[in-house]
Amino acid sequence: MKTLEQFSQEINKCVLCGTCRSVCPTFGVVQREPASARGKVALCSAFLHNEISLSEGFIKQMNECVQCMACHKACPNDVNVPDIILAARAEIAKEKGLPLAKSFILKNILDSERIMPIAMKFISKLQGLLFKGVPEESGLHRRFPLPLIDERRVVPPLAEKFFLEVRSQGPASAGFKQGSEVRSKKNTLQPRVGFFAGCLINYMLPNIGEASLKVLEKAGASVIAPLDQLCCGMPALGMGDVETAKSLALKNLEVFEQYELDYITTACSTCGDGLKRRFKELLSDEGDDIQKRVEIFAGKVRDITELLVNELEFKDLNAPISDSGLLTPNSIVTYHDPCHLRRGQGIADEPRELIEMSGAKLKEMEHPCRCCGLGGSFNITNYEFSMAINRSKAEDIKNTGADIVATACPGCMIQIKDGLHQLGADTKVVHVIELLAFHLASPLTGED
Ligand code: SF4
Ligand code: SF4
């Protein structure tokens, strides 16, 4: 990863034109220069010229960014503001250290394939004590004041059975490393696809993982979901903990390398952007051998919508479109472009194609690629701010009159659901893959 110092030249390319300011969602809410992309570049420049220190004010401004990449895409001089901000966060973490609790969680829980599931299971047992169900939603509200949990927030419940835990109870898989799972009939002609679940699908939304396997199988893939995969490391990177992000990248690389995979796919846009792009950056100074291996790994990564449309050439569900339930031929679906899919990976048409394949009518919202305001841990540490950004997104969705809003990122789903709940809108929030899986009633086949 480049350090802030190594971004000096790029920072110098900024001509203060302000194009980025007009698209920056944090500036949109605060309307003050330091909150804008241009303001943050100016602060980093001042720090590098020893004009300011790593003061509380500087740290606050660097943390108030949702990493939406809108500034970078708009900049006429190709100044990568979000990466400059990440480098500044890494500098802050290196110089000041992370708060103890954050550091403990990142280094001892997130970065452990053994402790993370145990910790999540422990929390899932406690959630009934700490939270109560929101009547009309499949979410939870806190019962009493809790640190970092706003009373208005709709928290998604932890799953009773985690996605990778469910997988471990599936049929045995001969011919593969113990602990892995092969969900499809063995057929050497089928493309071999490794499924990267990511934390949100694994612990909170295992139904998206199930739907993904179902659709991939229908599209003719042989799917492997390694049980010892870990967090993609993007939450650690976002907080400036480059070492933990690097460690997770290396461990995941080793896990997926054990199978002769044609593709590695995920239904989480943030994980996908991380696996495709960030792993290479994180491991760039780890020597030639690792660099070659991570190049091969990253070259196989596809978002699930991209894999289905462009590689597996999935054109037809070949299943009856039901006229009741979640989706009918009259259902109107609007689509939210996740920042890490549209701007991070350049994928916009594929999810829309799949929505139309599901039999729904697609109705675009006014600003489909406007950020939902999640921004990783930004939503936890700056809840009010995050929801202020989300407000426009929720209004855009409501204004379409759609029955369903689909997206391709579990993080966006959670954020949008909270925003719609606070707006009093009853639009259903789903992953694009769920729209397809809804029509596929047949259970997964397992092995012959
Ligand atoms: S758009 Fe680019 S050049 Fe213009 S102010 Fe923003 S970062 Fe600087
Ligand atoms: S990444 Fe988004 S929130 Fe951050 S500075 Fe750029 S436009 Fe603003």
Short mmCIF file of C-alpha atoms and ligand atoms in Angstrom, two decimals:
data_model
loop_
_atom_site.label_atom_id
_atom_site.label_comp_id
_atom_site.label_asym_id
_atom_site.label_seq_id
_atom_site.Cartn_x
_atom_site.Cartn_y
_atom_site.Cartn_z
CA MET A 1 0.00 0.00 0.00
CA LYS A 2 1.23 3.49 -0.77
CA THR A 3 2.00 5.69 2.20
CA LEU A 4 0.75 9.27 2.46
CA GLU A 5 4.27 10.45 1.64
CA GLN A 6 4.18 8.36 -1.55
CA PHE A 7 0.99 10.18 -2.56
CA SER A 8 2.78 13.57 -2.52
CA GLN A 9 2.99 13.86 -6.30
CA GLU A 10 -0.64 12.88 -6.73
CA ILE A 11 -1.68 15.43 -4.11
CA ASN A 12 0.29 18.05 -6.02
CA LYS A 13 -1.80 17.32 -9.12
CA CYS A 14 -4.84 18.83 -7.37
CA VAL A 15 -5.58 22.22 -8.94
CA LEU A 16 -8.36 22.99 -6.40
CA CYS A 17 -10.97 23.11 -9.17
CA GLY A 18 -13.70 21.86 -6.82
CA THR A 19 -15.27 19.38 -9.26
CA CYS A 20 -15.03 16.70 -6.56
CA ARG A 21 -16.78 18.91 -4.03
CA SER A 22 -20.02 18.87 -5.98
CA VAL A 23 -20.23 15.06 -5.87
CA CYS A 24 -18.94 14.49 -2.33
CA PRO A 25 -21.76 13.22 -0.06
CA THR A 26 -20.10 14.34 3.17
CA PHE A 27 -19.82 17.89 1.80
CA GLY A 28 -23.44 17.59 0.67
CA VAL A 29 -24.49 17.19 4.30
CA VAL A 30 -22.02 19.46 6.14
CA GLN A 31 -21.51 22.17 3.46
CA ARG A 32 -18.10 23.10 4.86
CA GLU A 33 -14.85 22.93 2.89
CA PRO A 34 -12.89 20.56 5.22
CA ALA A 35 -15.69 17.98 4.82
CA SER A 36 -15.26 17.97 1.03
CA ALA A 37 -12.90 15.85 -1.04
CA ARG A 38 -10.96 18.98 -2.06
CA GLY A 39 -10.71 20.09 1.56
CA LYS A 40 -9.34 16.72 2.65
CA VAL A 41 -6.67 16.80 -0.08
CA ALA A 42 -5.69 20.28 1.07
CA LEU A 43 -5.42 19.05 4.67
CA CYS A 44 -3.19 16.13 3.62
CA SER A 45 -1.02 18.51 1.64
CA ALA A 46 -0.69 20.83 4.65
CA PHE A 47 0.25 17.86 6.86
CA LEU A 48 2.93 16.69 4.41
CA HIS A 49 4.36 20.23 4.38
CA ASN A 50 4.46 20.23 8.21
CA GLU A 51 1.96 23.07 8.35
CA ILE A 52 -0.46 21.08 10.54
CA SER A 53 -0.15 18.06 12.86
CA LEU A 54 -2.21 14.91 13.29
CA SER A 55 -4.63 16.92 15.41
CA GLU A 56 -8.10 15.79 16.52
CA GLY A 57 -9.54 18.01 13.79
CA PHE A 58 -7.40 16.39 11.10
CA ILE A 59 -8.31 12.89 12.32
CA LYS A 60 -12.01 13.79 12.37
CA GLN A 61 -11.92 14.99 8.76
CA MET A 62 -10.07 11.89 7.55
CA ASN A 63 -12.59 9.66 9.30
CA GLU A 64 -15.55 11.53 7.82
CA CYS A 65 -15.39 9.94 4.37
CA VAL A 66 -17.60 7.10 3.13
CA GLN A 67 -15.05 5.93 0.54
CA CYS A 68 -17.66 6.26 -2.22
CA MET A 69 -15.03 7.08 -4.89
CA ALA A 70 -17.30 9.68 -6.52
CA CYS A 71 -14.55 12.31 -6.16
CA HIS A 72 -11.94 10.16 -7.91
CA LYS A 73 -14.26 9.42 -10.83
CA ALA A 74 -15.12 13.11 -11.21
CA CYS A 75 -11.59 14.51 -10.89
CA PRO A 76 -10.19 15.83 -14.21
CA ASN A 77 -6.65 15.22 -12.93
CA ASP A 78 -7.27 11.67 -11.70
CA VAL A 79 -6.45 12.49 -8.07
CA ASN A 80 -7.32 9.37 -6.05
CA VAL A 81 -8.77 11.15 -3.02
CA PRO A 82 -10.26 8.05 -1.31
CA ASP A 83 -6.89 6.26 -1.41
CA ILE A 84 -5.14 9.39 -0.14
CA ILE A 85 -7.59 9.40 2.78
CA LEU A 86 -6.93 5.69 3.46
CA ALA A 87 -3.19 6.43 3.50
CA ALA A 88 -3.83 9.26 5.96
CA ARG A 89 -5.82 6.89 8.20
CA ALA A 90 -2.94 4.39 8.09
CA GLU A 91 -0.55 7.20 9.06
CA ILE A 92 -2.82 8.14 11.98
CA ALA A 93 -3.07 4.48 13.14
CA LYS A 94 0.73 4.13 12.91
CA GLU A 95 1.50 7.36 14.79
CA LYS A 96 -1.32 7.41 17.33
CA GLY A 97 -2.32 3.74 17.48
CA LEU A 98 -5.90 2.51 17.29
CA PRO A 99 -8.20 2.66 20.31
CA LEU A 100 -7.59 -0.47 22.43
CA ALA A 101 -10.99 -2.08 21.88
CA LYS A 102 -10.81 -1.54 18.10
CA SER A 103 -7.29 -2.91 17.92
CA PHE A 104 -8.20 -5.96 20.02
CA ILE A 105 -11.21 -6.78 17.83
CA LEU A 106 -9.31 -6.34 14.57
CA LYS A 107 -6.16 -8.23 15.53
CA ASN A 108 -7.52 -10.97 17.78
CA ILE A 109 -11.05 -11.65 16.56
CA LEU A 110 -11.41 -10.56 12.93
CA ASP A 111 -8.04 -12.03 12.00
CA SER A 112 -8.82 -15.50 13.33
CA GLU A 113 -10.78 -18.19 11.51
CA ARG A 114 -11.35 -19.90 14.89
CA ILE A 115 -12.21 -17.06 17.28
CA MET A 116 -14.39 -14.93 14.96
CA PRO A 117 -17.18 -17.55 14.55
CA ILE A 118 -17.09 -18.31 18.30
CA ALA A 119 -17.35 -14.61 19.16
CA MET A 120 -20.23 -14.12 16.71
CA LYS A 121 -22.02 -17.19 18.08
CA PHE A 122 -21.64 -15.80 21.61
CA ILE A 123 -23.10 -12.44 20.53
CA SER A 124 -25.96 -14.19 18.72
CA LYS A 125 -26.92 -15.89 22.01
CA LEU A 126 -27.02 -12.50 23.76
CA GLN A 127 -28.91 -10.57 21.08
CA GLY A 128 -32.35 -11.40 22.52
CA LEU A 129 -31.32 -9.77 25.81
CA LEU A 130 -29.88 -6.63 24.22
CA PHE A 131 -32.32 -6.09 21.34
CA LYS A 132 -36.01 -6.37 20.61
CA GLY A 133 -37.64 -7.13 17.27
CA VAL A 134 -38.94 -4.29 15.10
CA PRO A 135 -42.55 -5.38 14.49
CA GLU A 136 -42.89 -4.85 10.77
CA GLU A 137 -39.27 -5.52 9.88
CA SER A 138 -36.85 -8.40 10.15
CA GLY A 139 -34.54 -6.24 12.25
CA LEU A 140 -33.84 -5.31 15.87
CA HIS A 141 -33.87 -2.18 18.03
CA ARG A 142 -31.77 -1.89 21.17
CA ARG A 143 -33.66 -2.45 24.46
CA PHE A 144 -31.54 0.01 26.47
CA PRO A 145 -28.65 2.42 25.79
CA LEU A 146 -25.68 0.63 24.22
CA PRO A 147 -22.40 2.15 23.06
CA LEU A 148 -22.37 3.03 19.33
CA ILE A 149 -25.96 1.77 18.77
CA ASP A 150 -28.36 4.64 18.18
CA GLU A 151 -31.90 4.09 19.47
CA ARG A 152 -33.34 4.59 15.96
CA ARG A 153 -31.05 2.10 14.26
CA VAL A 154 -32.53 -1.10 12.83
CA VAL A 155 -29.87 -3.72 13.50
CA PRO A 156 -29.97 -6.89 11.41
CA PRO A 157 -30.14 -9.98 13.62
CA LEU A 158 -27.28 -12.47 13.60
CA ALA A 159 -28.33 -15.68 11.86
CA GLU A 160 -29.18 -18.73 13.95
CA LYS A 161 -26.92 -20.77 11.70
CA PHE A 162 -24.07 -19.05 9.93
CA PHE A 163 -23.65 -19.61 6.21
CA LEU A 164 -20.33 -21.43 6.51
CA GLU A 165 -21.64 -23.39 9.48
CA VAL A 166 -24.60 -24.56 7.40
CA ARG A 167 -22.18 -25.59 4.68
CA SER A 168 -20.25 -27.80 7.08
CA GLN A 169 -23.38 -29.89 7.60
CA GLY A 170 -23.84 -30.51 3.89
CA PRO A 171 -22.89 -33.65 2.00
CA ALA A 172 -19.31 -34.91 2.30
CA SER A 173 -16.99 -33.98 -0.50
CA ALA A 174 -14.67 -36.69 -1.73
CA GLY A 175 -11.58 -35.61 -3.57
CA PHE A 176 -11.24 -32.21 -1.90
CA LYS A 177 -9.48 -31.04 1.20
CA GLN A 178 -11.39 -31.90 4.34
CA GLY A 179 -13.39 -28.93 5.52
CA SER A 180 -14.27 -27.71 2.05
CA GLU A 181 -17.65 -28.06 0.49
CA VAL A 182 -18.59 -29.01 -3.04
CA ARG A 183 -22.19 -28.26 -3.73
CA SER A 184 -22.58 -29.38 -7.33
CA LYS A 185 -22.38 -32.59 -9.23
CA LYS A 186 -18.78 -33.34 -10.07
CA ASN A 187 -18.26 -32.74 -13.73
CA THR A 188 -14.88 -31.76 -15.06
CA LEU A 189 -16.55 -29.74 -17.80
CA GLN A 190 -18.18 -27.40 -15.32
CA PRO A 191 -16.31 -24.22 -14.40
CA ARG A 192 -15.00 -24.54 -10.83
CA VAL A 193 -16.05 -21.54 -8.79
CA GLY A 194 -14.85 -20.68 -5.28
CA PHE A 195 -17.46 -18.77 -3.27
CA PHE A 196 -16.21 -16.03 -0.94
CA ALA A 197 -19.00 -15.35 1.55
CA GLY A 198 -17.77 -12.28 3.48
CA CYS A 199 -18.79 -11.52 7.08
CA LEU A 200 -22.23 -10.00 6.42
CA ILE A 201 -23.44 -12.96 4.34
CA ASN A 202 -21.82 -15.47 6.66
CA TYR A 203 -23.11 -14.11 9.96
CA MET A 204 -26.21 -12.05 9.13
CA LEU A 205 -27.58 -12.86 5.68
CA PRO A 206 -26.85 -16.54 4.97
CA ASN A 207 -29.94 -16.62 2.73
CA ILE A 208 -27.95 -14.61 0.15
CA GLY A 209 -25.20 -17.23 0.27
CA GLU A 210 -27.77 -19.99 -0.22
CA ALA A 211 -29.37 -18.09 -3.11
CA SER A 212 -25.94 -17.56 -4.70
CA LEU A 213 -25.11 -21.26 -4.63
CA LYS A 214 -28.52 -22.12 -6.04
CA VAL A 215 -28.20 -19.70 -8.96
CA LEU A 216 -24.55 -20.58 -9.68
CA GLU A 217 -25.49 -24.24 -9.81
CA LYS A 218 -28.37 -23.46 -12.14
CA ALA A 219 -25.91 -21.57 -14.35
CA GLY A 220 -23.76 -24.68 -14.62
CA ALA A 221 -20.96 -24.02 -12.13
CA SER A 222 -19.36 -26.42 -9.67
CA VAL A 223 -19.15 -24.38 -6.48
CA ILE A 224 -16.73 -24.68 -3.59
CA ALA A 225 -17.18 -22.65 -0.41
CA PRO A 226 -14.05 -23.15 1.70
CA LEU A 227 -14.94 -23.17 5.39
CA ASP A 228 -11.66 -21.71 6.58
CA GLN A 229 -12.01 -18.46 4.61
CA LEU A 230 -11.80 -15.27 6.69
CA CYS A 231 -12.97 -11.66 6.58
CA CYS A 232 -11.72 -9.88 3.44
CA GLY A 233 -9.93 -7.34 5.66
CA MET A 234 -11.58 -4.23 4.20
CA PRO A 235 -12.99 -3.10 7.59
CA ALA A 236 -9.42 -3.19 8.99
CA LEU A 237 -8.03 -1.30 5.99
CA GLY A 238 -10.76 1.33 6.32
CA MET A 239 -9.70 1.95 9.92
CA GLY A 240 -6.03 2.29 8.99
CA ASP A 241 -4.94 -1.14 10.28
CA VAL A 242 -2.94 -2.15 7.20
CA GLU A 243 -1.13 -5.00 8.99
CA THR A 244 -4.35 -6.84 9.86
CA ALA A 245 -5.72 -6.27 6.34
CA LYS A 246 -2.49 -7.67 4.91
CA SER A 247 -2.57 -10.71 7.19
CA LEU A 248 -6.17 -11.46 6.16
CA ALA A 249 -5.33 -11.06 2.46
CA LEU A 250 -2.48 -13.55 2.76
CA LYS A 251 -4.56 -16.10 4.68
CA ASN A 252 -7.46 -15.90 2.21
CA LEU A 253 -5.04 -16.23 -0.70
CA GLU A 254 -3.67 -19.45 0.83
CA VAL A 255 -7.17 -20.82 1.49
CA PHE A 256 -8.45 -20.33 -2.08
CA GLU A 257 -5.19 -21.41 -3.74
CA GLN A 258 -5.72 -24.94 -2.50
CA TYR A 259 -8.41 -25.61 -5.09
CA GLU A 260 -7.97 -25.55 -8.83
CA LEU A 261 -10.49 -22.80 -9.36
CA ASP A 262 -11.46 -21.17 -12.62
CA TYR A 263 -13.15 -18.27 -10.82
CA ILE A 264 -13.57 -16.84 -7.34
CA THR A 265 -16.84 -15.06 -6.79
CA THR A 266 -18.68 -13.14 -4.12
CA ALA A 267 -22.09 -11.53 -3.69
CA CYS A 268 -20.59 -8.67 -1.65
CA SER A 269 -19.37 -5.68 -3.69
CA THR A 270 -17.01 -4.49 -0.97
CA CYS A 271 -15.39 -7.91 -0.59
CA GLY A 272 -15.19 -8.22 -4.39
CA ASP A 273 -13.45 -4.86 -4.75
CA GLY A 274 -11.08 -5.91 -1.97
CA LEU A 275 -10.26 -9.31 -3.48
CA LYS A 276 -9.80 -7.90 -6.99
CA ARG A 277 -7.90 -4.73 -6.26
CA ARG A 278 -6.81 -4.29 -2.65
CA PHE A 279 -5.18 -7.69 -2.11
CA LYS A 280 -2.63 -6.85 -4.83
CA GLU A 281 -1.90 -3.48 -3.24
CA LEU A 282 -1.67 -4.92 0.28
CA LEU A 283 0.74 -7.67 -0.75
CA SER A 284 2.77 -5.58 -3.20
CA ASP A 285 5.87 -5.55 -0.98
CA GLU A 286 5.77 -9.24 -0.03
CA GLY A 287 8.19 -10.49 -2.69
CA ASP A 288 7.93 -11.79 -6.26
CA ASP A 289 6.41 -15.17 -5.41
CA ILE A 290 3.49 -13.70 -3.43
CA GLN A 291 2.98 -11.00 -6.05
CA LYS A 292 2.67 -13.59 -8.82
CA ARG A 293 0.27 -15.65 -6.73
CA VAL A 294 -1.93 -12.71 -5.83
CA GLU A 295 -2.03 -11.61 -9.50
CA ILE A 296 -3.37 -15.05 -10.46
CA PHE A 297 -5.85 -14.97 -7.55
CA ALA A 298 -7.11 -11.47 -8.40
CA GLY A 299 -7.43 -12.37 -12.08
CA LYS A 300 -9.99 -15.03 -11.16
CA VAL A 301 -12.22 -12.79 -9.03
CA ARG A 302 -15.62 -11.81 -10.44
CA ASP A 303 -18.62 -10.25 -8.79
CA ILE A 304 -21.43 -12.81 -8.91
CA THR A 305 -23.48 -10.69 -11.36
CA GLU A 306 -20.43 -10.32 -13.62
CA LEU A 307 -19.66 -14.04 -13.43
CA LEU A 308 -23.23 -15.06 -14.28
CA VAL A 309 -23.67 -12.69 -17.22
CA ASN A 310 -20.19 -12.47 -18.76
CA GLU A 311 -18.49 -15.77 -17.96
CA LEU A 312 -21.21 -18.37 -17.38
CA GLU A 313 -23.40 -16.62 -19.99
CA PHE A 314 -26.49 -17.22 -17.90
CA LYS A 315 -29.25 -16.06 -20.19
CA ASP A 316 -32.35 -17.82 -19.08
CA LEU A 317 -33.71 -18.90 -15.71
CA ASN A 318 -35.47 -21.76 -17.44
CA ALA A 319 -37.93 -21.84 -14.55
CA PRO A 320 -41.54 -20.71 -14.27
CA ILE A 321 -41.95 -17.07 -13.14
CA SER A 322 -44.35 -17.36 -10.21
CA ASP A 323 -47.35 -15.10 -9.90
CA SER A 324 -47.30 -14.81 -6.11
CA GLY A 325 -44.80 -14.28 -3.33
CA LEU A 326 -41.79 -11.95 -3.36
CA LEU A 327 -41.81 -11.40 -7.10
CA THR A 328 -44.54 -11.51 -9.73
CA PRO A 329 -44.55 -10.41 -13.38
CA ASN A 330 -46.13 -7.15 -12.13
CA SER A 331 -43.45 -6.40 -9.56
CA ILE A 332 -41.58 -3.15 -10.02
CA VAL A 333 -37.96 -3.27 -8.93
CA THR A 334 -35.57 -0.35 -8.66
CA TYR A 335 -31.81 -0.87 -8.43
CA HIS A 336 -29.18 0.78 -6.21
CA ASP A 337 -25.61 0.74 -7.60
CA PRO A 338 -23.18 -0.08 -4.77
CA CYS A 339 -20.15 2.26 -4.91
CA HIS A 340 -17.73 -0.68 -4.75
CA LEU A 341 -19.44 -2.35 -7.69
CA ARG A 342 -20.14 0.55 -10.05
CA ARG A 343 -17.19 2.83 -9.33
CA GLY A 344 -14.86 0.23 -7.79
CA GLN A 345 -15.35 -2.52 -10.39
CA GLY A 346 -17.10 -0.74 -13.28
CA ILE A 347 -20.12 -3.08 -13.14
CA ALA A 348 -23.54 -1.55 -13.84
CA ASP A 349 -25.29 -3.42 -16.67
CA GLU A 350 -24.95 -6.99 -15.39
CA PRO A 351 -27.14 -6.67 -12.25
CA ARG A 352 -29.78 -4.85 -14.32
CA GLU A 353 -29.76 -7.65 -16.89
CA LEU A 354 -30.31 -10.18 -14.12
CA ILE A 355 -33.19 -8.16 -12.63
CA GLU A 356 -34.90 -8.21 -16.01
CA MET A 357 -34.21 -11.94 -16.31
CA SER A 358 -36.04 -12.43 -13.00
CA GLY A 359 -39.23 -11.26 -14.71
CA ALA A 360 -39.52 -7.98 -12.78
CA LYS A 361 -39.97 -4.56 -14.37
CA LEU A 362 -36.92 -2.39 -13.71
CA LYS A 363 -37.63 1.24 -12.88
CA GLU A 364 -34.59 3.43 -12.37
CA MET A 365 -34.44 5.79 -9.40
CA GLU A 366 -33.23 9.35 -9.93
CA HIS A 367 -29.66 8.83 -8.69
CA PRO A 368 -29.00 5.08 -8.69
CA CYS A 369 -25.27 5.44 -8.00
CA ARG A 370 -25.58 7.97 -5.19
CA CYS A 371 -23.87 6.51 -2.08
CA CYS A 372 -26.14 4.96 0.58
CA GLY A 373 -23.93 6.46 3.32
CA LEU A 374 -22.72 3.22 4.89
CA GLY A 375 -18.97 3.74 4.50
CA GLY A 376 -17.96 0.67 6.54
CA SER A 377 -17.46 1.61 10.18
CA PHE A 378 -18.44 5.24 9.34
CA ASN A 379 -22.03 4.14 9.88
CA ILE A 380 -21.17 2.94 13.39
CA THR A 381 -19.01 5.85 14.53
CA ASN A 382 -21.01 8.59 12.72
CA TYR A 383 -24.52 7.15 12.67
CA GLU A 384 -26.39 10.46 12.43
CA PHE A 385 -24.12 11.69 9.60
CA SER A 386 -24.39 8.37 7.78
CA MET A 387 -28.18 8.44 7.93
CA ALA A 388 -28.25 12.06 6.75
CA ILE A 389 -26.45 10.87 3.58
CA ASN A 390 -28.81 7.93 3.36
CA ARG A 391 -31.90 10.13 3.51
CA SER A 392 -31.61 11.17 -0.18
CA LYS A 393 -31.15 7.55 -1.22
CA ALA A 394 -34.22 6.43 0.74
CA GLU A 395 -36.26 9.28 -0.78
CA ASP A 396 -35.08 8.38 -4.31
CA ILE A 397 -36.20 4.80 -3.74
CA LYS A 398 -39.55 5.80 -2.26
CA ASN A 399 -40.21 8.20 -5.14
CA THR A 400 -40.01 5.38 -7.71
CA GLY A 401 -43.04 3.69 -6.11
CA ALA A 402 -41.21 0.37 -6.60
CA ASP A 403 -42.27 -2.66 -4.56
CA ILE A 404 -38.68 -3.81 -4.21
CA VAL A 405 -35.24 -2.23 -4.19
CA ALA A 406 -32.53 -4.62 -5.28
CA THR A 407 -28.81 -4.14 -4.90
CA ALA A 408 -25.68 -6.28 -5.03
CA CYS A 409 -24.07 -5.56 -1.67
CA PRO A 410 -25.24 -6.84 1.72
CA GLY A 411 -23.84 -3.74 3.46
CA CYS A 412 -25.93 -1.42 1.25
CA MET A 413 -28.97 -3.63 1.93
CA ILE A 414 -28.65 -3.20 5.70
CA GLN A 415 -28.13 0.56 5.40
CA ILE A 416 -30.99 1.08 2.91
CA LYS A 417 -33.35 -1.00 5.04
CA ASP A 418 -32.62 1.22 8.04
CA GLY A 419 -33.12 4.39 5.96
CA LEU A 420 -36.42 3.20 4.47
CA HIS A 421 -37.66 2.17 7.90
CA GLN A 422 -36.93 5.65 9.25
CA LEU A 423 -38.72 7.18 6.27
CA GLY A 424 -41.75 4.97 6.89
CA ALA A 425 -41.47 3.30 3.47
CA ASP A 426 -42.32 -0.40 3.17
CA THR A 427 -40.23 -1.12 0.05
CA LYS A 428 -38.65 -4.56 0.32
CA VAL A 429 -34.85 -4.68 0.17
CA VAL A 430 -33.24 -7.67 -1.54
CA HIS A 431 -30.06 -8.80 -3.24
CA VAL A 432 -30.32 -9.22 -7.03
CA ILE A 433 -29.41 -12.88 -6.59
CA GLU A 434 -32.45 -13.43 -4.35
CA LEU A 435 -34.74 -12.32 -7.20
CA LEU A 436 -33.32 -15.08 -9.39
CA ALA A 437 -33.19 -17.73 -6.67
CA PHE A 438 -36.83 -17.03 -5.80
CA HIS A 439 -37.88 -18.83 -8.99
CA LEU A 440 -35.57 -21.78 -8.46
CA ALA A 441 -37.49 -24.02 -6.12
CA SER A 442 -35.31 -27.09 -6.54
CA PRO A 443 -32.94 -27.77 -3.65
CA LEU A 444 -29.22 -27.88 -4.18
CA THR A 445 -28.27 -31.22 -5.57
CA GLY A 446 -25.14 -31.99 -3.58
CA GLU A 447 -22.85 -34.63 -5.05
CA ASP A 448 -23.78 -37.71 -6.96
S1 SF4 B 1 -11.56 17.42 -8.68
FE1 SF4 B 1 -9.41 16.74 -8.49
S2 SF4 B 1 -8.20 18.55 -9.08
FE2 SF4 B 1 -10.29 19.30 -8.67
S3 SF4 B 1 -10.27 19.87 -6.47
FE3 SF4 B 1 -10.94 17.74 -6.54
S4 SF4 B 1 -9.06 16.52 -6.29
FE4 SF4 B 1 -8.43 18.61 -6.84
S1 SF4 B 2 -14.69 9.16 -1.26
FE1 SF4 B 2 -16.77 10.07 -1.28
S2 SF4 B 2 -17.05 10.86 0.81
FE2 SF4 B 2 -14.84 10.47 0.55
S3 SF4 B 2 -14.01 12.45 -0.07
FE3 SF4 B 2 -14.47 11.29 -1.96
S4 SF4 B 2 -16.56 11.90 -2.54
FE4 SF4 B 2 -16.25 12.56 -0.41
#
